[in-house]
PDB file of C-alpha atoms in Angstrom:
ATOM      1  CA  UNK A  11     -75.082  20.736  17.809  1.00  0.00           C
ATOM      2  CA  UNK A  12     -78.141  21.102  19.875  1.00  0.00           C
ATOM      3  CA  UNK A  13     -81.712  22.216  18.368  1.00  0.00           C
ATOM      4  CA  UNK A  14     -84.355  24.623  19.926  1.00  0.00           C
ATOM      5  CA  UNK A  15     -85.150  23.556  22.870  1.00  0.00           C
ATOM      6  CA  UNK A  16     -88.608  24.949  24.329  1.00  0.00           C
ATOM      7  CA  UNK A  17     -89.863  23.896  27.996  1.00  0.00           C
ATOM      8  CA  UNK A  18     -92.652  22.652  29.508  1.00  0.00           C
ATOM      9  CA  UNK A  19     -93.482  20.438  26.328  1.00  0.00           C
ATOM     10  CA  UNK A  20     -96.706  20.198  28.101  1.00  0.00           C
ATOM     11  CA  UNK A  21     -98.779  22.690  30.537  1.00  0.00           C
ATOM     12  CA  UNK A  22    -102.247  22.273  31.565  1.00  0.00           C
ATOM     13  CA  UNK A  23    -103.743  25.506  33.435  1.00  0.00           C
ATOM     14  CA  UNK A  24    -107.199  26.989  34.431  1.00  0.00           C
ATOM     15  CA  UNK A  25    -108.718  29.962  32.857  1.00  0.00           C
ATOM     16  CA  UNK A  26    -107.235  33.338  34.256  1.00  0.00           C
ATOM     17  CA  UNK A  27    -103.710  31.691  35.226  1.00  0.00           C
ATOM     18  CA  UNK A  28    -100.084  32.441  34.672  1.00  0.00           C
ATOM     19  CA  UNK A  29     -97.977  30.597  32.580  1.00  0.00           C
ATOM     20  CA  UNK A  30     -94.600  31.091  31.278  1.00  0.00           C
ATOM     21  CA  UNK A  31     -92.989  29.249  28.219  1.00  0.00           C
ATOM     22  CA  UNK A  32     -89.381  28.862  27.763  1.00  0.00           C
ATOM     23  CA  UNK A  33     -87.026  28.869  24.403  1.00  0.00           C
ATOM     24  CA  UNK A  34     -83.871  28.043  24.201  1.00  0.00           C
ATOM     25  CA  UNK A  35     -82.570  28.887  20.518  1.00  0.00           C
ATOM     26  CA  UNK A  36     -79.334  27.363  18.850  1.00  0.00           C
ATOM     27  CA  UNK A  37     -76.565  28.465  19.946  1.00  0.00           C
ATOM     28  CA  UNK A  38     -75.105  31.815  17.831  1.00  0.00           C
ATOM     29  CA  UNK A  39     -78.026  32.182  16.313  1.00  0.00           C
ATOM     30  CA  UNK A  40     -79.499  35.864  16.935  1.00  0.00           C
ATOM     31  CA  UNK A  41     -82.730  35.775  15.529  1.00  0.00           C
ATOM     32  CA  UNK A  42     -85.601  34.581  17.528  1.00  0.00           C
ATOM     33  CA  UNK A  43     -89.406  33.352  16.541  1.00  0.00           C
ATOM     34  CA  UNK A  44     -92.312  32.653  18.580  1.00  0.00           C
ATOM     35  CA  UNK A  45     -95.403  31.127  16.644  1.00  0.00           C
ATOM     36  CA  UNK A  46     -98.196  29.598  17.660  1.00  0.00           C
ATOM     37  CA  UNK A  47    -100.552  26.606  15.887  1.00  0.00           C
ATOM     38  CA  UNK A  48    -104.615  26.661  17.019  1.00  0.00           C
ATOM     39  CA  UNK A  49    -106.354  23.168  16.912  1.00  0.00           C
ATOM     40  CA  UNK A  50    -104.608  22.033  14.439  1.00  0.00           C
ATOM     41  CA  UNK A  51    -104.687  25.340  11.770  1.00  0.00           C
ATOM     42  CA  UNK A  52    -102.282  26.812  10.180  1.00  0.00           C
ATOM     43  CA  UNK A  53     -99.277  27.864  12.429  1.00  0.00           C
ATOM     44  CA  UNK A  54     -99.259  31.889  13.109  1.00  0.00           C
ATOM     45  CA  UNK A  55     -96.395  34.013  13.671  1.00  0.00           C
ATOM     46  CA  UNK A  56     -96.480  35.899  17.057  1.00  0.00           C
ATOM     47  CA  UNK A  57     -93.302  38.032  17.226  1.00  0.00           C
ATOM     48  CA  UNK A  58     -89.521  38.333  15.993  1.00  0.00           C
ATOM     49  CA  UNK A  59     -86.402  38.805  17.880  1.00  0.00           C
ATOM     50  CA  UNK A  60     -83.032  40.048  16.980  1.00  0.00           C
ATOM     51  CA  UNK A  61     -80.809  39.289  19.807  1.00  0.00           C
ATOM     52  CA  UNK A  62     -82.669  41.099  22.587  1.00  0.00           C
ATOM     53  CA  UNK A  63     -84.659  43.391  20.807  1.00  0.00           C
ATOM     54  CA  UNK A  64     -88.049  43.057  19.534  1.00  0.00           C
ATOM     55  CA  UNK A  65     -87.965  43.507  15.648  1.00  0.00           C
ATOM     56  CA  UNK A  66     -91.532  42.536  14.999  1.00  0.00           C
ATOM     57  CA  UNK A  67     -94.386  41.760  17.137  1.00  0.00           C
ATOM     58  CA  UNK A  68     -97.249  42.344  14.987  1.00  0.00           C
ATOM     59  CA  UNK A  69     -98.341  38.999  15.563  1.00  0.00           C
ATOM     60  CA  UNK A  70     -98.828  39.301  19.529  1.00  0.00           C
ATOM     61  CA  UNK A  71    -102.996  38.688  19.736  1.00  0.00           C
ATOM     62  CA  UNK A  72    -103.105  41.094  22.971  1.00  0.00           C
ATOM     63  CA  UNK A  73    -101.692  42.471  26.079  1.00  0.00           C
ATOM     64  CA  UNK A  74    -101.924  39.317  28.060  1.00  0.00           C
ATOM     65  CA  UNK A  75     -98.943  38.208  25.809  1.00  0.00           C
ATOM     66  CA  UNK A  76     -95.348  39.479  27.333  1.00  0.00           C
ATOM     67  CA  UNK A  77     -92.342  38.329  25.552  1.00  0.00           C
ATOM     68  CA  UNK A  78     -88.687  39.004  26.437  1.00  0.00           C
ATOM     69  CA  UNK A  79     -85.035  37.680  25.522  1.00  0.00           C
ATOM     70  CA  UNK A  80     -83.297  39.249  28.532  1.00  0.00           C
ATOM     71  CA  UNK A  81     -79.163  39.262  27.326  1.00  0.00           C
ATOM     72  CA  UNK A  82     -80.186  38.617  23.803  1.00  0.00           C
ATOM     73  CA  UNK A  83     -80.280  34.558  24.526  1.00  0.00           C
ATOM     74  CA  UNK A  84     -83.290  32.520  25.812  1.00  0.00           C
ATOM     75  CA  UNK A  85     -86.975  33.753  25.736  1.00  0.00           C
ATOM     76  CA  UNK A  86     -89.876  33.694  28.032  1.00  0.00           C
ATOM     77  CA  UNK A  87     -93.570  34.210  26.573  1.00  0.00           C
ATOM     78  CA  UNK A  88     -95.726  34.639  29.189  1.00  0.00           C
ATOM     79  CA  UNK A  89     -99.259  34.673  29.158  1.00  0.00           C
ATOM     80  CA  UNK A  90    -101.059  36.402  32.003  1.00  0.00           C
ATOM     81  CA  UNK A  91    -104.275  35.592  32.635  1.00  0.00           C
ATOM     82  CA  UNK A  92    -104.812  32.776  30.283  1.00  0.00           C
ATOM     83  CA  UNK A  93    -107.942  32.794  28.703  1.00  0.00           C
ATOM     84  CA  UNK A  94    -109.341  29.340  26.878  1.00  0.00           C
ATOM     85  CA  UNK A  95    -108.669  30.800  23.106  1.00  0.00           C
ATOM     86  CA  UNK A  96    -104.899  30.670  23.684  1.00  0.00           C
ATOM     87  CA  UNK A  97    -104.731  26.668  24.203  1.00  0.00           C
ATOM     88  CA  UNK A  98    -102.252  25.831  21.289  1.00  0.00           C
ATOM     89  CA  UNK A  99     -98.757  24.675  20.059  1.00  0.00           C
ATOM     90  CA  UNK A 100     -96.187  27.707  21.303  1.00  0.00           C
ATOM     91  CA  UNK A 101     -93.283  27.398  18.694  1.00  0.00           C
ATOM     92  CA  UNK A 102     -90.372  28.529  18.972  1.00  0.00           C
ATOM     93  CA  UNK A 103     -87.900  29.169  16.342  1.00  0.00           C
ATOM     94  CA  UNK A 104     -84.567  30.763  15.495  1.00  0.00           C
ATOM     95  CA  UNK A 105     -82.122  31.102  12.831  1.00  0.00           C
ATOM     96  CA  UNK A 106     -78.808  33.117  11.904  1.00  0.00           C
ATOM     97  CA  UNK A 107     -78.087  35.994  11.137  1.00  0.00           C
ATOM     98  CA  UNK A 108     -78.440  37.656   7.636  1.00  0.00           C
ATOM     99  CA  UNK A 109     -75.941  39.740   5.755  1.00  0.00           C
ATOM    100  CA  UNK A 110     -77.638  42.657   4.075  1.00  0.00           C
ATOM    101  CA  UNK A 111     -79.624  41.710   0.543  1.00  0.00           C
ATOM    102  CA  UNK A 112     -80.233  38.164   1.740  1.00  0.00           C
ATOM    103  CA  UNK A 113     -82.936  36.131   1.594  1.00  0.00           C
ATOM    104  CA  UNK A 114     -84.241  34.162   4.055  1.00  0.00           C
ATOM    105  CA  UNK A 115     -82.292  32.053   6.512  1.00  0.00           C
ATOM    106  CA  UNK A 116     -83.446  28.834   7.483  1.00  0.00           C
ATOM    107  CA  UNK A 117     -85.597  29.064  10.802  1.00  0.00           C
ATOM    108  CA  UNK A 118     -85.203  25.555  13.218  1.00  0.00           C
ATOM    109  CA  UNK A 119     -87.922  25.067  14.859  1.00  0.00           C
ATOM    110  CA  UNK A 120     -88.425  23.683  18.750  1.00  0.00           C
ATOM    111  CA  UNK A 121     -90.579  20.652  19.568  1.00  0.00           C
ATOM    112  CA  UNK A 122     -92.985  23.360  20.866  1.00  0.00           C
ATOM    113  CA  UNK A 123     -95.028  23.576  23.794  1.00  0.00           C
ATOM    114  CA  UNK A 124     -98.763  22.178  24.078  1.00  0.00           C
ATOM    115  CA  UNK A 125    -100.592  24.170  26.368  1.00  0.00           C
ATOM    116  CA  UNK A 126    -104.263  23.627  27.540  1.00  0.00           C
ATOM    117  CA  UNK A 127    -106.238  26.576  29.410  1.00  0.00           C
ATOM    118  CA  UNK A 128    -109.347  24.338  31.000  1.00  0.00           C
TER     119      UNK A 128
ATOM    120  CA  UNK B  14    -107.399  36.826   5.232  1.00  0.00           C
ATOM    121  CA  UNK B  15    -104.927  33.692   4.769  1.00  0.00           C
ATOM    122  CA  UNK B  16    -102.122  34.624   2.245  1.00  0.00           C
ATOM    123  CA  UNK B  17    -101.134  31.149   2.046  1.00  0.00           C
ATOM    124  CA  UNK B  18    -103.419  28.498   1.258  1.00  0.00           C
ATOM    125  CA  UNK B  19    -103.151  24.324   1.516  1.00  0.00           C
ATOM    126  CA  UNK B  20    -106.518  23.465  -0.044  1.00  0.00           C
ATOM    127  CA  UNK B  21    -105.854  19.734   0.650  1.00  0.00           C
ATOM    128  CA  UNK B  22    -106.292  18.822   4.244  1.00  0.00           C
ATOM    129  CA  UNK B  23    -104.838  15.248   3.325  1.00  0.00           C
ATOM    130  CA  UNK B  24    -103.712  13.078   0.512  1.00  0.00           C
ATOM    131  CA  UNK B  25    -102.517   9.321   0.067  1.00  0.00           C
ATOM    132  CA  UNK B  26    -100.101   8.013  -1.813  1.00  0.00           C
ATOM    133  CA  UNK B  27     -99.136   4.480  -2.575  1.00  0.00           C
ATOM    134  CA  UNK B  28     -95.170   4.043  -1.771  1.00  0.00           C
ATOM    135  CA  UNK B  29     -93.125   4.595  -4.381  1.00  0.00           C
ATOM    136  CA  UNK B  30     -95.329   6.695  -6.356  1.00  0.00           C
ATOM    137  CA  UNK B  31     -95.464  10.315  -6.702  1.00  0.00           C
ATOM    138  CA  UNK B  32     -96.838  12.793  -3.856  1.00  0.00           C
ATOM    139  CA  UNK B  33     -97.759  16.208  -4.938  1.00  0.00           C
ATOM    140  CA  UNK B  34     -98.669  18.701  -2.369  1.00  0.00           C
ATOM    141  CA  UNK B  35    -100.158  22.049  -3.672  1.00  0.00           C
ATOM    142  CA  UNK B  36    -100.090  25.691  -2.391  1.00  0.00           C
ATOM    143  CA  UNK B  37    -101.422  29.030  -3.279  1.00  0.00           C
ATOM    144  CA  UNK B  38    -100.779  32.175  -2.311  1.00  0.00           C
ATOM    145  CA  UNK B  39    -102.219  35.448  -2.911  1.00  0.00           C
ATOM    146  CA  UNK B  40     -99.800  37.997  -1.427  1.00  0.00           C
ATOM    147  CA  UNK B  41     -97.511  39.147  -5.107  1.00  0.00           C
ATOM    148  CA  UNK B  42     -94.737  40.622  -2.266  1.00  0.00           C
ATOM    149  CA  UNK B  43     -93.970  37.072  -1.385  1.00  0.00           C
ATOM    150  CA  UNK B  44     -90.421  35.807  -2.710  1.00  0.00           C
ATOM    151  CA  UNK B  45     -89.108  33.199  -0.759  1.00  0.00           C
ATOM    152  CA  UNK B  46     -91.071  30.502  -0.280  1.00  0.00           C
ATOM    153  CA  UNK B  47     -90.714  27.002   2.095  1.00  0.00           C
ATOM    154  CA  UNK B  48     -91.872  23.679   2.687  1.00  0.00           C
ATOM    155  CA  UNK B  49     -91.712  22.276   6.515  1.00  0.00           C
ATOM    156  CA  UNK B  50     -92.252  18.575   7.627  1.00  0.00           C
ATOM    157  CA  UNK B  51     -93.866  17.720  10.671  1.00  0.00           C
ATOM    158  CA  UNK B  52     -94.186  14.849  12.653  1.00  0.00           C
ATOM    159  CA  UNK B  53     -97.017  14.304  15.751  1.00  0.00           C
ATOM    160  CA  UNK B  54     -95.254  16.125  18.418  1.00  0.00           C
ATOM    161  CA  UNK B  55     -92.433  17.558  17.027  1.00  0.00           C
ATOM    162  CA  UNK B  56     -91.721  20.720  15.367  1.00  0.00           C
ATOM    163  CA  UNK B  57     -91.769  21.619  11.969  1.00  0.00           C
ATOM    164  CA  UNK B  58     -88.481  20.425   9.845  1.00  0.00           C
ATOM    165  CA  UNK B  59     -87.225  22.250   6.923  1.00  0.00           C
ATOM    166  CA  UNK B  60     -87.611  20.291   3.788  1.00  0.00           C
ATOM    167  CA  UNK B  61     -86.517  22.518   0.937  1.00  0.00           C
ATOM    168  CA  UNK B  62     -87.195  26.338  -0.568  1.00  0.00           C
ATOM    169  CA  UNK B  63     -87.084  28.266  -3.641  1.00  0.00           C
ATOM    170  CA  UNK B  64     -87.261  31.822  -4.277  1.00  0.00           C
ATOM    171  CA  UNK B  65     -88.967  34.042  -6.874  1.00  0.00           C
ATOM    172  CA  UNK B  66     -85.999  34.165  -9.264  1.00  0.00           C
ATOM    173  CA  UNK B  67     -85.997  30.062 -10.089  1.00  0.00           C
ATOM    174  CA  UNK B  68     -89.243  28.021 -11.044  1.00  0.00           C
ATOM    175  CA  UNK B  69     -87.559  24.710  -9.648  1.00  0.00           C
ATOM    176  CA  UNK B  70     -85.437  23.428  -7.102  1.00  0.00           C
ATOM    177  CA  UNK B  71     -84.386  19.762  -6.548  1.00  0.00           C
ATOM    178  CA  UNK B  72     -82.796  17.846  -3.774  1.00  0.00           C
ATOM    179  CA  UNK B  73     -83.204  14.063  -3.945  1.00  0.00           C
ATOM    180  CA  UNK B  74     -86.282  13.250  -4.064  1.00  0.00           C
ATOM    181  CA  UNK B  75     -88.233  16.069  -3.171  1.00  0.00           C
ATOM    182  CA  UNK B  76     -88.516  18.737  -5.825  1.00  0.00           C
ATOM    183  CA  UNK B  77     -90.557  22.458  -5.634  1.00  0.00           C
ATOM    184  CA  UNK B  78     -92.166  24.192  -8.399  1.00  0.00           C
ATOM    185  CA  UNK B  79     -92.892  27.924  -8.165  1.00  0.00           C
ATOM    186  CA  UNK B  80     -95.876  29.365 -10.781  1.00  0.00           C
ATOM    187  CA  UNK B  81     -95.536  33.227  -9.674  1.00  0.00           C
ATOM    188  CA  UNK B  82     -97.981  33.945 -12.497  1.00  0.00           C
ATOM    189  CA  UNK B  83    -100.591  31.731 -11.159  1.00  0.00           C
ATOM    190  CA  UNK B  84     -98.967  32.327  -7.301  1.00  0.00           C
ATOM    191  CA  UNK B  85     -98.686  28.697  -6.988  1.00  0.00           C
ATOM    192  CA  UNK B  86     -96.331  25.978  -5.985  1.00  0.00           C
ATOM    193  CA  UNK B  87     -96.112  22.713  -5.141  1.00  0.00           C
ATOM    194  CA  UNK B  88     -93.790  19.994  -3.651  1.00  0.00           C
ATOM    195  CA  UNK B  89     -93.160  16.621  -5.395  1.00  0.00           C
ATOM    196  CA  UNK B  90     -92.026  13.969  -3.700  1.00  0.00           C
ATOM    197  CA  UNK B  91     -91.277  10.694  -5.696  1.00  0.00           C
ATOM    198  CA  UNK B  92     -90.614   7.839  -4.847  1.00  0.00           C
ATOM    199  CA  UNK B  93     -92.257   8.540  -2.098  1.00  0.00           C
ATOM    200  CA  UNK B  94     -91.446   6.381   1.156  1.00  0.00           C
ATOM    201  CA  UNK B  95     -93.968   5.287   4.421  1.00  0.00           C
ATOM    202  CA  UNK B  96     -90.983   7.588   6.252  1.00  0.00           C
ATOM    203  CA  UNK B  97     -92.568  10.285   4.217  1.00  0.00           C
ATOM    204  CA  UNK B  98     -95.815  10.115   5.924  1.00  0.00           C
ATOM    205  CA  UNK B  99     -96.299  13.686   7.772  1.00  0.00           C
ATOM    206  CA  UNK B 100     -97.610  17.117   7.966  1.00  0.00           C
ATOM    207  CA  UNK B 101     -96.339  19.397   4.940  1.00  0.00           C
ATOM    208  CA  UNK B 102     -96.481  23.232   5.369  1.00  0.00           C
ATOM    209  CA  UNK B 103     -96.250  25.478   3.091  1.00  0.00           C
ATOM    210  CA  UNK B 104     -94.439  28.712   3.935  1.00  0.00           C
ATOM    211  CA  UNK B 105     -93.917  32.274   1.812  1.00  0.00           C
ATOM    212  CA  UNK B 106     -91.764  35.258   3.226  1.00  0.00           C
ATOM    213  CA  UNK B 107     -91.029  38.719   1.999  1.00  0.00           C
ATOM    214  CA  UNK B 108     -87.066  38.202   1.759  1.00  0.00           C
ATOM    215  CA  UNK B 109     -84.479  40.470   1.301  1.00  0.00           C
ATOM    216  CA  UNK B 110     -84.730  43.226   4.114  1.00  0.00           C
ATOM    217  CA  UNK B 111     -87.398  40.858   5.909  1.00  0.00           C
ATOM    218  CA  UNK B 112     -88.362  40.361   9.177  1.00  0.00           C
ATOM    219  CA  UNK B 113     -87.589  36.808   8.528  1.00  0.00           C
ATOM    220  CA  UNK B 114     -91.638  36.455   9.528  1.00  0.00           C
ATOM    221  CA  UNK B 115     -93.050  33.223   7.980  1.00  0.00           C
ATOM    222  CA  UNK B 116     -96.860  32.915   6.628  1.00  0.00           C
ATOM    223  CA  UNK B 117     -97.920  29.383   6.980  1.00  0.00           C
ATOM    224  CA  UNK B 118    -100.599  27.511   5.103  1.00  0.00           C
ATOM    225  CA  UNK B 119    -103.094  25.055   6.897  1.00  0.00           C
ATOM    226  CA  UNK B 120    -100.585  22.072   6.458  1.00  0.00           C
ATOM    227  CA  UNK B 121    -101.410  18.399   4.361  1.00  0.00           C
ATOM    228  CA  UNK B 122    -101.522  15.802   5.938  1.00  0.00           C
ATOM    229  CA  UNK B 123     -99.354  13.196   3.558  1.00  0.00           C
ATOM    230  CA  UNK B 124     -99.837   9.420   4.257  1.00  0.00           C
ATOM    231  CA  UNK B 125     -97.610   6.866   2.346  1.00  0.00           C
ATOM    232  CA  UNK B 126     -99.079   3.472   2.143  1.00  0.00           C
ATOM    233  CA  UNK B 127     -96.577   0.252   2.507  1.00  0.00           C
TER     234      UNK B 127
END
Protein backbone atom coordinates (compact mmCIF):
# COMPACT_ATOMS: atom_id res chain seq x y z
CA UNK A 1 0.00 0.00 0.00
CA UNK A 2 1.37 3.36 -0.76
CA UNK A 3 2.23 6.09 2.08
CA UNK A 4 1.63 9.95 2.00
CA UNK A 5 3.07 11.19 -0.61
CA UNK A 6 3.75 15.13 -0.49
CA UNK A 7 5.44 17.02 -3.60
CA UNK A 8 8.02 19.16 -4.23
CA UNK A 9 10.22 17.46 -1.40
CA UNK A 10 12.18 20.54 -1.93
CA UNK A 11 11.24 24.33 -3.01
CA UNK A 12 13.45 27.22 -2.80
CA UNK A 13 11.55 30.71 -3.43
CA UNK A 14 12.14 34.52 -2.86
CA UNK A 15 10.34 36.55 -0.36
CA UNK A 16 6.75 37.62 -1.58
CA UNK A 17 6.34 34.45 -4.00
CA UNK A 18 3.78 31.79 -4.64
CA UNK A 19 4.17 28.42 -3.78
CA UNK A 20 1.93 25.54 -3.69
CA UNK A 21 2.53 22.18 -1.77
CA UNK A 22 0.96 19.01 -2.69
CA UNK A 23 -0.41 15.87 -0.43
CA UNK A 24 -1.37 12.94 -1.50
CA UNK A 25 -2.91 10.90 1.58
CA UNK A 26 -3.37 6.99 1.70
CA UNK A 27 -5.72 5.81 -0.09
CA UNK A 28 -9.42 5.51 1.93
CA UNK A 29 -8.26 7.36 4.42
CA UNK A 30 -10.60 10.57 5.01
CA UNK A 31 -8.88 12.48 7.43
CA UNK A 32 -6.29 14.90 6.39
CA UNK A 33 -3.29 16.86 8.42
CA UNK A 34 -1.09 19.56 7.45
CA UNK A 35 1.75 20.45 10.05
CA UNK A 36 4.56 22.26 9.84
CA UNK A 37 8.27 21.91 11.77
CA UNK A 38 10.39 25.53 12.17
CA UNK A 39 14.27 25.11 12.27
CA UNK A 40 14.23 22.22 13.73
CA UNK A 41 11.35 22.87 16.79
CA UNK A 42 8.78 21.12 17.66
CA UNK A 43 6.40 20.19 14.72
CA UNK A 44 2.99 22.43 14.80
CA UNK A 45 -0.30 21.48 13.64
CA UNK A 46 -1.73 23.81 10.89
CA UNK A 47 -5.20 22.46 9.99
CA UNK A 48 -7.49 19.20 9.84
CA UNK A 49 -9.45 17.75 7.09
CA UNK A 50 -12.31 15.40 6.95
CA UNK A 51 -12.71 14.41 3.43
CA UNK A 52 -13.17 17.84 1.85
CA UNK A 53 -14.15 19.82 4.59
CA UNK A 54 -12.14 21.78 6.89
CA UNK A 55 -12.72 20.42 10.52
CA UNK A 56 -10.05 22.45 12.20
CA UNK A 57 -7.81 25.12 11.10
CA UNK A 58 -6.89 26.78 14.19
CA UNK A 59 -3.45 26.20 13.46
CA UNK A 60 -3.30 28.28 10.04
CA UNK A 61 -0.59 31.29 11.21
CA UNK A 62 -2.45 33.83 8.70
CA UNK A 63 -4.24 34.64 5.58
CA UNK A 64 -1.36 34.03 3.29
CA UNK A 65 -2.07 30.29 4.12
CA UNK A 66 -4.97 28.73 1.67
CA UNK A 67 -5.64 25.13 2.05
CA UNK A 68 -8.09 22.97 0.06
CA UNK A 69 -8.91 19.13 -0.62
CA UNK A 70 -11.04 19.74 -3.72
CA UNK A 71 -13.26 16.06 -4.07
CA UNK A 72 -12.31 15.16 -0.58
CA UNK A 73 -8.78 13.50 -1.92
CA UNK A 74 -5.42 15.33 -2.40
CA UNK A 75 -4.54 18.77 -0.82
CA UNK A 76 -2.89 21.89 -1.91
CA UNK A 77 -1.45 24.44 0.82
CA UNK A 78 -0.58 27.35 -0.75
CA UNK A 79 1.24 30.10 0.53
CA UNK A 80 0.82 33.46 -1.15
CA UNK A 81 3.22 35.80 -0.74
CA UNK A 82 5.80 33.90 1.12
CA UNK A 83 7.37 35.72 3.68
CA UNK A 84 10.97 34.38 5.24
CA UNK A 85 9.23 33.11 8.73
CA UNK A 86 7.39 30.34 6.85
CA UNK A 87 10.72 28.44 5.61
CA UNK A 88 10.03 24.96 7.27
CA UNK A 89 9.13 21.19 6.97
CA UNK A 90 5.25 21.19 5.45
CA UNK A 91 3.90 17.76 6.77
CA UNK A 92 1.42 16.17 5.68
CA UNK A 93 -0.52 13.54 7.34
CA UNK A 94 -3.66 11.41 7.23
CA UNK A 95 -5.33 8.64 8.87
CA UNK A 96 -8.81 6.71 8.91
CA UNK A 97 -11.67 7.27 9.87
CA UNK A 98 -13.03 6.99 13.50
CA UNK A 99 -16.19 5.35 14.71
CA UNK A 100 -17.85 7.45 17.37
CA UNK A 101 -16.14 7.14 21.15
CA UNK A 102 -12.76 6.33 19.64
CA UNK A 103 -9.62 7.36 20.37
CA UNK A 104 -7.16 8.36 18.22
CA UNK A 105 -6.29 6.77 14.91
CA UNK A 106 -2.91 6.45 13.86
CA UNK A 107 -1.85 9.53 11.61
CA UNK A 108 1.02 8.44 8.63
CA UNK A 109 2.92 10.95 8.00
CA UNK A 110 4.51 12.18 4.35
CA UNK A 111 8.25 12.67 3.83
CA UNK A 112 7.26 16.38 3.96
CA UNK A 113 8.26 19.22 2.03
CA UNK A 114 11.42 21.54 2.84
CA UNK A 115 10.77 24.84 1.72
CA UNK A 116 13.20 27.88 1.85
CA UNK A 117 11.79 31.60 1.34
CA UNK A 118 15.39 33.53 0.58
CA UNK B 1 2.74 28.10 25.77
CA UNK B 2 4.10 24.45 24.78
CA UNK B 3 1.74 21.75 26.27
CA UNK B 4 4.17 19.19 25.50
CA UNK B 5 7.59 19.34 26.56
CA UNK B 6 11.02 17.16 25.50
CA UNK B 7 13.45 18.74 27.97
CA UNK B 8 16.30 16.65 26.44
CA UNK B 9 17.45 17.95 23.14
CA UNK B 10 19.69 14.69 22.84
CA UNK B 11 20.84 11.64 24.65
CA UNK B 12 23.40 8.68 23.98
CA UNK B 13 23.17 5.42 24.63
CA UNK B 14 25.64 2.62 24.37
CA UNK B 15 23.97 -0.35 22.16
CA UNK B 16 22.33 -2.69 23.93
CA UNK B 17 21.62 -0.71 26.89
CA UNK B 18 18.59 1.05 27.89
CA UNK B 19 17.32 4.46 26.19
CA UNK B 20 14.85 6.44 28.11
CA UNK B 21 13.30 9.38 26.51
CA UNK B 22 11.18 11.69 28.82
CA UNK B 23 8.10 13.94 28.25
CA UNK B 24 5.92 16.27 30.12
CA UNK B 25 2.94 17.71 29.56
CA UNK B 26 0.89 20.21 31.19
CA UNK B 27 -2.49 20.18 29.42
CA UNK B 28 -4.81 17.53 32.20
CA UNK B 29 -7.41 17.22 28.86
CA UNK B 30 -4.75 15.22 27.16
CA UNK B 31 -5.59 11.32 26.91
CA UNK B 32 -3.98 9.77 24.20
CA UNK B 33 -0.64 10.15 23.97
CA UNK B 34 2.25 9.07 21.05
CA UNK B 35 5.70 8.56 20.33
CA UNK B 36 6.96 9.24 16.51
CA UNK B 37 10.44 8.26 15.03
CA UNK B 38 12.13 10.28 12.65
CA UNK B 39 14.81 9.88 10.44
CA UNK B 40 16.88 13.02 8.50
CA UNK B 41 14.51 13.60 5.74
CA UNK B 42 11.76 11.58 6.28
CA UNK B 43 8.63 11.94 8.11
CA UNK B 44 7.76 11.09 11.41
CA UNK B 45 6.97 7.12 11.99
CA UNK B 46 4.65 5.90 14.55
CA UNK B 47 6.40 4.01 17.23
CA UNK B 48 3.82 3.14 19.85
CA UNK B 49 0.86 4.97 22.14
CA UNK B 50 -0.95 4.63 25.27
CA UNK B 51 -3.91 6.28 26.54
CA UNK B 52 -5.01 7.69 29.92
CA UNK B 53 -6.76 4.51 31.09
CA UNK B 54 -3.30 2.15 31.13
CA UNK B 55 0.10 3.29 32.79
CA UNK B 56 2.09 0.89 30.33
CA UNK B 57 2.17 -0.39 27.02
CA UNK B 58 4.76 -2.81 25.50
CA UNK B 59 5.67 -3.90 22.05
CA UNK B 60 9.09 -5.52 21.69
CA UNK B 61 11.39 -3.59 22.74
CA UNK B 62 10.05 -0.33 23.11
CA UNK B 63 7.82 0.17 26.11
CA UNK B 64 5.73 3.67 27.31
CA UNK B 65 4.99 4.70 30.72
CA UNK B 66 2.20 7.20 31.41
CA UNK B 67 2.44 9.20 35.12
CA UNK B 68 -0.98 11.28 34.66
CA UNK B 69 -0.42 12.43 38.24
CA UNK B 70 2.88 13.88 37.55
CA UNK B 71 1.67 14.43 33.53
CA UNK B 72 4.63 12.54 32.51
CA UNK B 73 5.75 9.76 30.28
CA UNK B 74 8.44 8.30 28.86
CA UNK B 75 9.60 5.74 26.19
CA UNK B 76 12.07 2.90 26.98
CA UNK B 77 13.80 1.37 24.56
CA UNK B 78 16.12 -1.62 25.56
CA UNK B 79 18.23 -3.21 24.04
CA UNK B 80 18.60 -0.51 22.22
CA UNK B 81 20.14 -0.94 18.56
CA UNK B 82 22.52 1.76 16.26
CA UNK B 83 19.07 1.30 13.93
CA UNK B 84 17.53 3.06 16.83
CA UNK B 85 19.44 6.17 16.37
CA UNK B 86 16.72 9.03 15.47
CA UNK B 87 14.50 11.83 16.36
CA UNK B 88 11.77 10.78 19.09
CA UNK B 89 8.60 12.96 19.42
CA UNK B 90 6.48 13.00 21.82
CA UNK B 91 2.81 13.53 20.97
CA UNK B 92 -0.57 14.05 23.37
CA UNK B 93 -4.19 14.41 21.83
CA UNK B 94 -7.56 15.08 23.30
CA UNK B 95 -9.21 11.65 22.04
CA UNK B 96 -12.51 10.59 21.94
CA UNK B 97 -14.62 13.25 19.93
CA UNK B 98 -11.14 14.85 18.80
CA UNK B 99 -10.08 16.63 16.05
CA UNK B 100 -7.49 14.02 15.76
CA UNK B 101 -5.03 17.38 16.20
CA UNK B 102 -1.60 16.27 17.56
CA UNK B 103 0.61 18.54 20.09
CA UNK B 104 4.18 17.75 19.52
CA UNK B 105 7.11 18.17 21.86
CA UNK B 106 10.57 19.59 20.66
CA UNK B 107 11.78 16.00 19.66
CA UNK B 108 15.26 14.00 21.23
CA UNK B 109 17.59 13.42 19.37
CA UNK B 110 18.58 9.51 20.34
CA UNK B 111 22.07 8.29 19.20
CA UNK B 112 23.00 4.55 19.73
CA UNK B 113 26.65 3.93 19.84
CA UNK B 114 28.10 0.54 18.06
Amino acid sequence: EAGVTQFPSHSVIEKGQTVTLRCDPISGHDNLYWYRRVMGKEIKFLLHFVKESKQDESGMPNNRFLAERTGGTYSTLKVQPAELEDSGVYFCASSQDLPAGSYQETQYFGPGTRLLVL
Amino acid sequence: DQQVKQNSPSLSVQEGRISILNCDYTNSMFDYFLWYKKYPAEGPTFLISISSIKDKNEDGRFTVFLNKSAKHLSLHIVPSQPGDSAVYFCAASVGSGNTGKLIFGQGTTLQVKP
